[in-house]
């Protein structure tokens, strides 16, 4: 991959900068924030460059004067005082399109007191997903289109995809730099280096973690449980840490946007539901360096294959929820006795629900949709659509408001 791939953020940033004085883009390190925001900027302040950071730290207000706008302030959290300077500048002159800030940690929004509420619009960026790599990233959120058009949204994939292709899609990752290198070995080195940097440099820089070895082991356990609902005790016992340390690790990794805890859905008919969050790595490509897996091993291990596909599909919907205009949040659902489980459940602000089951099979049947049908009977009209996402080639109906959809149709429709 060499040419620039348009991102969801391009459209969002154009819209925000046409009406607001500033935007703040948060996302994991190396997901493409700087590359994309540079295309929308007139000048750049790189606070990961010590000389530039020193100038800004000495007098943040003066450092912002006279620069061509929009001014990109890259990695703002390295000199957090700059956020106050941006606030003061846009207070004095609230013209649209003045500043774009990027950051690799969500924690700094809280520690800095977030003084710019109402002035700076916060946008989220993730690693590349299928619609950015293979489809049209300029169209509306898939979530919004499903809620508006239902089953009419989906068509068969425009090219041939099978299980081998989906495993490749997942393990090559969505990190732009990893996709740019040539060959599997080079990509593996890049992803391994990414994890090394995370546990030895990035996490310690936030002052929470003192043992890179244990952090790496904790990430390994999370990778082995991605797409699952492990108990807290299972996680911290596997690493030999106490609950307090595990909570700190979880908060740190979520802040760095490397992991996500998808909460359990609290439907009013679910009195005996599992309340634990579902755990995900933010990008399935991280499983390769953390679990030392490749294409061949994945296809020979049904549990691993299921987790990788679940993580791949969750990444698509996470990004689509982030750009949804109607507003949507992602959950999972599992009853306490284990009889019913929905892999992902997306709830819009108006209460409409999209339910998603993910199967590795290329030939799904109505039996595979039994949990979706169970949910439909309980939600009634609130269920906008149930999706059985599979590895086969065709879109087809399974029952009322329940559709079998190839994974590739999530980005080619």
XYZ file of C-alpha atoms in Angstrom:
413
model
C 0.000 0.000 0.000
C 1.639 3.263 -1.119
C -1.027 5.709 -2.356
C -3.082 7.535 0.245
C -6.292 5.738 1.195
C -9.187 8.026 2.047
C -10.303 7.646 5.649
C -13.601 8.114 7.448
C -11.878 11.017 9.192
C -11.461 12.997 5.952
C -15.193 13.632 5.582
C -15.702 14.174 9.311
C -12.852 16.657 9.550
C -14.017 18.685 6.557
C -17.485 18.946 8.073
C -16.278 19.896 11.549
C -13.710 22.435 10.357
C -16.324 24.187 8.230
C -18.382 24.982 11.316
C -16.141 24.829 14.415
C -12.883 26.566 15.347
C -11.040 23.388 16.322
C -11.090 19.606 16.199
C -9.254 17.080 18.343
C -8.514 13.680 16.803
C -7.728 10.808 19.178
C -6.656 7.339 18.156
C -4.020 4.684 18.817
C -0.441 5.412 17.835
C 0.309 4.939 14.116
C -3.328 4.578 13.039
C -2.869 7.389 10.492
C -3.853 10.516 12.442
C -0.906 12.653 11.353
C -1.017 11.578 7.698
C -4.706 12.398 7.391
C -4.796 15.599 9.432
C -1.788 17.028 7.540
C -3.948 16.976 4.416
C -6.358 19.368 6.129
C -3.767 21.711 7.665
C -1.914 24.867 6.685
C 0.971 24.451 9.151
C 2.188 21.849 11.631
C 3.528 21.887 15.199
C 5.009 18.474 16.027
C 5.220 18.170 19.790
C 7.014 14.830 19.521
C 9.988 16.867 18.222
C 11.819 18.130 21.350
C 12.825 21.496 19.869
C 9.269 22.330 18.836
C 7.870 21.044 22.117
C 10.270 23.277 24.077
C 9.148 26.378 22.180
C 5.482 25.603 22.791
C 6.040 24.779 26.467
C 7.889 28.070 27.039
C 5.000 30.214 25.766
C 2.056 28.278 24.293
C 0.058 31.376 23.352
C 2.950 32.983 21.474
C 3.775 29.723 19.688
C 0.338 29.694 18.060
C 0.503 33.225 16.651
C 1.189 33.894 12.980
C 0.910 30.317 11.760
C -0.997 29.391 8.618
C -4.370 27.972 9.554
C -5.636 25.410 10.137
C -2.743 24.719 12.515
C -2.091 21.035 13.184
C -0.823 20.436 16.733
C 0.433 16.861 16.595
C 0.621 14.810 19.832
C -0.721 17.697 21.907
C -0.683 15.637 25.132
C 3.138 15.917 25.237
C 2.707 19.624 26.076
C -0.787 19.700 27.631
C -0.599 23.453 28.298
C -1.168 23.990 24.575
C -4.819 22.986 24.968
C -5.450 25.996 27.189
C -3.718 28.234 24.657
C -5.982 26.923 21.899
C -9.004 27.606 24.095
C -7.930 31.187 24.741
C -7.171 31.773 21.062
C -10.558 30.547 19.855
C -12.294 32.450 22.671
C -10.826 35.632 21.211
C -11.534 34.644 17.599
C -13.947 31.722 17.118
C -13.683 31.516 13.328
C -14.182 27.994 11.925
C -11.212 25.903 10.868
C -8.415 27.283 13.038
C -6.844 24.269 14.797
C -6.571 20.503 14.504
C -5.059 18.618 17.451
C -4.079 14.954 17.535
C -3.365 12.700 20.497
C -2.638 9.031 21.171
C -4.135 8.809 24.646
C -7.656 9.451 25.830
C -6.526 9.778 29.446
C -5.101 13.246 28.863
C -8.545 14.611 28.052
C -9.479 14.004 31.673
C -6.204 14.984 33.298
C -6.148 18.279 31.420
C -9.592 19.156 32.706
C -10.947 19.371 29.135
C -11.225 23.192 29.220
C -12.369 23.449 25.606
C -15.847 21.925 25.804
C -18.009 23.494 23.127
C -14.981 24.863 21.275
C -13.113 21.732 20.241
C -15.007 18.867 18.622
C -13.600 15.458 19.484
C -13.227 12.896 16.680
C -12.019 9.304 16.955
C -9.804 7.445 14.501
C -9.062 3.729 14.427
C -6.743 1.556 12.332
C -7.937 1.033 8.757
C -11.088 -1.049 8.398
C -12.482 -2.857 5.382
C -14.525 0.006 3.954
C -11.467 2.270 4.020
C -9.276 -0.398 2.385
C -11.711 -1.830 -0.159
C -14.894 0.233 -0.302
C -16.214 3.797 -0.298
C -15.285 5.623 2.925
C -17.175 8.759 1.864
C -20.663 7.252 2.177
C -22.761 7.437 5.338
C -22.140 5.154 8.301
C -23.248 1.573 7.684
C -25.122 1.775 10.984
C -27.115 4.798 9.801
C -27.872 3.131 6.469
C -29.119 -0.049 8.155
C -31.398 1.933 10.465
C -32.735 3.872 7.484
C -32.937 1.229 4.748
C -32.883 -2.159 6.505
C -32.228 -5.170 4.295
C -31.890 -3.013 1.165
C -28.415 -1.898 2.298
C -26.656 -5.160 1.535
C -25.577 -6.713 -1.741
C -23.243 -9.570 -2.571
C -19.506 -8.722 -2.375
C -18.151 -7.144 -5.540
C -15.133 -9.498 -5.518
C -14.499 -13.055 -4.367
C -13.773 -13.521 -0.657
C -13.367 -16.754 1.291
C -12.096 -17.798 4.709
C -8.451 -17.608 3.573
C -8.956 -14.007 2.414
C -10.625 -12.997 5.673
C -7.809 -14.448 7.775
C -5.298 -12.550 5.633
C -7.376 -9.375 6.012
C -7.348 -9.762 9.784
C -3.707 -10.718 10.306
C -2.225 -8.104 7.969
C -3.850 -5.561 10.318
C -5.211 -2.088 9.724
C -2.057 -0.180 10.653
C -1.061 1.861 7.578
C 2.678 1.402 8.119
C 2.313 -2.372 8.494
C 0.394 -2.490 5.216
C 3.069 -0.414 3.514
C 5.918 -2.854 4.130
C 6.575 -5.658 1.661
C 6.201 -9.277 2.725
C 4.875 -11.209 5.719
C 8.192 -11.221 7.602
C 8.593 -7.456 7.346
C 5.010 -6.953 8.486
C 5.539 -9.321 11.409
C 8.626 -7.339 12.452
C 6.654 -4.093 12.310
C 3.785 -5.473 14.411
C 6.213 -7.014 16.909
C 7.992 -3.666 17.173
C 4.656 -1.950 17.735
C 3.899 -4.174 20.725
C 7.456 -3.714 22.044
C 7.121 0.077 21.842
C 3.738 -0.071 23.536
C 4.907 -1.979 26.610
C 8.406 -0.480 26.975
C 7.859 3.159 25.974
C 4.278 4.256 25.528
C 2.655 2.675 28.579
C 5.454 3.667 31.008
C 5.301 7.256 29.725
C 1.847 7.549 31.316
C 3.288 6.660 34.717
C 1.046 3.678 35.470
C 3.079 0.612 34.587
C 6.444 -0.382 36.043
C 6.846 -3.946 34.759
C 6.905 -4.271 30.940
C 7.149 -8.065 31.190
C 3.907 -8.368 33.096
C 2.181 -5.872 30.830
C 3.235 -7.940 27.815
C 1.921 -11.101 29.477
C -1.358 -9.355 30.309
C -1.719 -8.283 26.685
C -1.035 -11.886 25.654
C -3.870 -13.112 27.889
C -6.210 -10.439 26.529
C -5.280 -11.465 22.978
C -6.056 -15.102 23.773
C -9.452 -13.977 25.066
C -10.327 -11.396 22.404
C -13.978 -11.716 21.451
C -14.685 -13.426 24.780
C -16.104 -12.582 28.194
C -13.373 -13.712 30.617
C -13.779 -13.168 34.330
C -11.528 -10.615 35.982
C -10.054 -13.408 38.114
C -9.124 -15.466 35.056
C -7.185 -12.533 33.641
C -5.205 -11.487 36.697
C -4.588 -15.044 37.914
C -3.106 -15.939 34.512
C -0.541 -13.158 34.870
C 0.062 -13.375 38.617
C -1.114 -9.856 39.480
C -3.715 -8.556 41.891
C -7.056 -7.057 40.904
C -5.888 -3.471 41.447
C -2.969 -3.914 39.046
C -5.233 -5.563 36.464
C -7.670 -2.642 36.681
C -4.777 -0.220 36.121
C -3.617 -2.222 33.096
C -7.143 -2.299 31.665
C -7.607 1.444 32.082
C -4.193 2.122 30.559
C -4.760 -0.086 27.500
C -8.231 1.352 26.936
C -6.792 4.869 27.191
C -4.146 4.009 24.601
C -6.986 2.595 22.465
C -5.298 -0.793 22.130
C -8.149 -2.672 23.793
C -11.863 -2.133 24.201
C -14.295 -3.389 26.804
C -17.688 -3.735 25.114
C -20.298 -3.510 27.888
C -23.088 -5.994 28.423
C -26.445 -4.770 27.185
C -28.937 -4.027 29.942
C -32.239 -4.761 28.200
C -35.264 -4.561 30.477
C -36.114 -8.241 29.846
C -32.608 -9.419 30.774
C -32.858 -9.872 34.543
C -30.293 -12.682 34.574
C -27.741 -11.505 32.058
C -23.957 -11.707 32.254
C -22.739 -8.231 33.194
C -19.059 -8.673 32.387
C -17.699 -6.761 29.378
C -16.637 -8.465 26.191
C -12.905 -7.990 25.580
C -11.403 -6.995 22.257
C -8.052 -6.009 20.863
C -8.682 -2.909 18.781
C -7.153 -4.543 15.686
C -6.995 -8.278 14.907
C -3.502 -7.909 13.432
C -2.095 -7.579 16.954
C -2.895 -11.230 17.573
C -0.041 -12.222 15.248
C 2.815 -10.881 17.430
C 1.061 -11.471 20.757
C 0.026 -15.098 20.151
C 2.689 -15.914 17.511
C 0.045 -17.060 15.058
C -0.023 -17.049 11.282
C -2.485 -17.853 8.517
C -1.891 -21.623 8.661
C -2.236 -21.980 12.427
C -5.365 -19.838 12.470
C -7.140 -22.053 9.932
C -6.255 -25.157 11.988
C -7.617 -23.801 15.282
C -11.391 -23.284 15.264
C -11.433 -21.312 18.526
C -8.686 -18.965 17.342
C -10.377 -18.582 13.949
C -13.652 -17.621 15.592
C -11.965 -15.048 17.814
C -10.066 -13.476 14.922
C -13.197 -13.171 12.768
C -15.157 -11.770 15.724
C -12.415 -9.190 16.314
C -12.324 -8.316 12.592
C -16.091 -7.736 12.414
C -16.124 -5.820 15.702
C -13.467 -3.475 14.280
C -15.713 -2.696 11.301
C -18.726 -1.863 13.461
C -16.678 0.059 16.039
C -15.525 2.449 13.317
C -19.018 2.691 11.813
C -20.519 3.543 15.222
C -17.921 6.292 15.676
C -19.084 8.100 12.517
C -22.798 7.462 12.995
C -24.894 10.630 12.817
C -27.845 9.092 14.652
C -25.546 8.084 17.514
C -24.944 4.413 18.282
C -23.202 2.369 20.964
C -21.912 -1.191 20.810
C -22.782 -3.899 23.359
C -22.894 -7.661 23.696
C -25.575 -9.868 25.220
C -25.315 -13.178 27.054
C -27.789 -14.662 29.517
C -26.516 -16.133 32.762
C -27.320 -19.753 31.898
C -25.581 -19.526 28.525
C -28.616 -20.466 26.431
C -28.680 -17.222 24.452
C -25.842 -15.031 23.233
C -25.568 -12.176 20.743
C -22.001 -11.368 19.652
C -22.600 -7.651 19.069
C -25.614 -5.458 19.653
C -25.742 -1.875 18.417
C -28.281 0.430 20.026
C -29.158 3.821 18.549
C -30.241 6.786 20.650
C -33.866 6.246 19.627
C -33.778 2.680 20.985
C -33.522 0.834 17.662
C -31.261 -2.203 17.764
C -29.035 -3.988 15.242
C -28.060 -7.480 16.413
C -25.024 -9.263 14.961
C -23.975 -12.905 15.120
C -20.604 -13.871 13.604
C -20.004 -17.337 12.146
C -16.985 -18.796 10.349
C -19.232 -20.963 8.188
C -19.662 -20.291 4.464
C -23.134 -21.875 4.466
C -25.169 -20.446 7.359
C -28.603 -21.871 8.110
C -31.639 -20.678 10.013
C -30.438 -22.743 12.978
C -27.403 -20.446 13.186
C -29.814 -17.514 13.560
C -31.753 -18.944 16.517
C -30.377 -16.379 18.996
C -31.279 -13.545 16.632
C -34.827 -14.907 16.332
C -35.041 -15.200 20.119
C -34.038 -11.556 20.452
C -36.478 -10.461 17.744
C -39.365 -12.066 19.646
C -38.458 -10.082 22.741
C -37.672 -6.746 21.130
C -40.425 -6.692 18.537
C -40.253 -3.615 16.313
C -37.185 -2.291 18.163
C -35.034 -4.805 16.283
C -34.205 -2.968 13.074
C -32.217 -5.884 11.651
C -30.502 -9.068 12.724
C -27.304 -9.902 10.835
C -25.732 -13.323 10.641
C -22.286 -12.384 9.345
C -20.550 -15.299 7.609
C -17.643 -16.244 5.317
C -19.727 -17.322 2.313
C -20.398 -15.438 -0.959
C -24.082 -14.472 -0.790
C -26.560 -12.228 0.990
C -29.876 -13.969 1.671
C -32.795 -13.774 4.069
C -33.124 -16.293 6.894
C -36.385 -15.068 8.409
C -38.227 -11.831 9.090
C -35.697 -8.980 9.571
C -32.842 -11.473 9.824
C -30.283 -11.527 7.029
C -27.236 -13.668 6.249
C -24.480 -11.272 5.152
C -20.921 -12.044 3.964
C -18.214 -10.255 5.945
C -17.089 -8.464 2.763
C -20.585 -7.031 2.284
C -19.946 -4.903 5.377
C -17.533 -2.842 3.296
C -18.668 -3.376 -0.293
C -22.364 -2.537 0.095
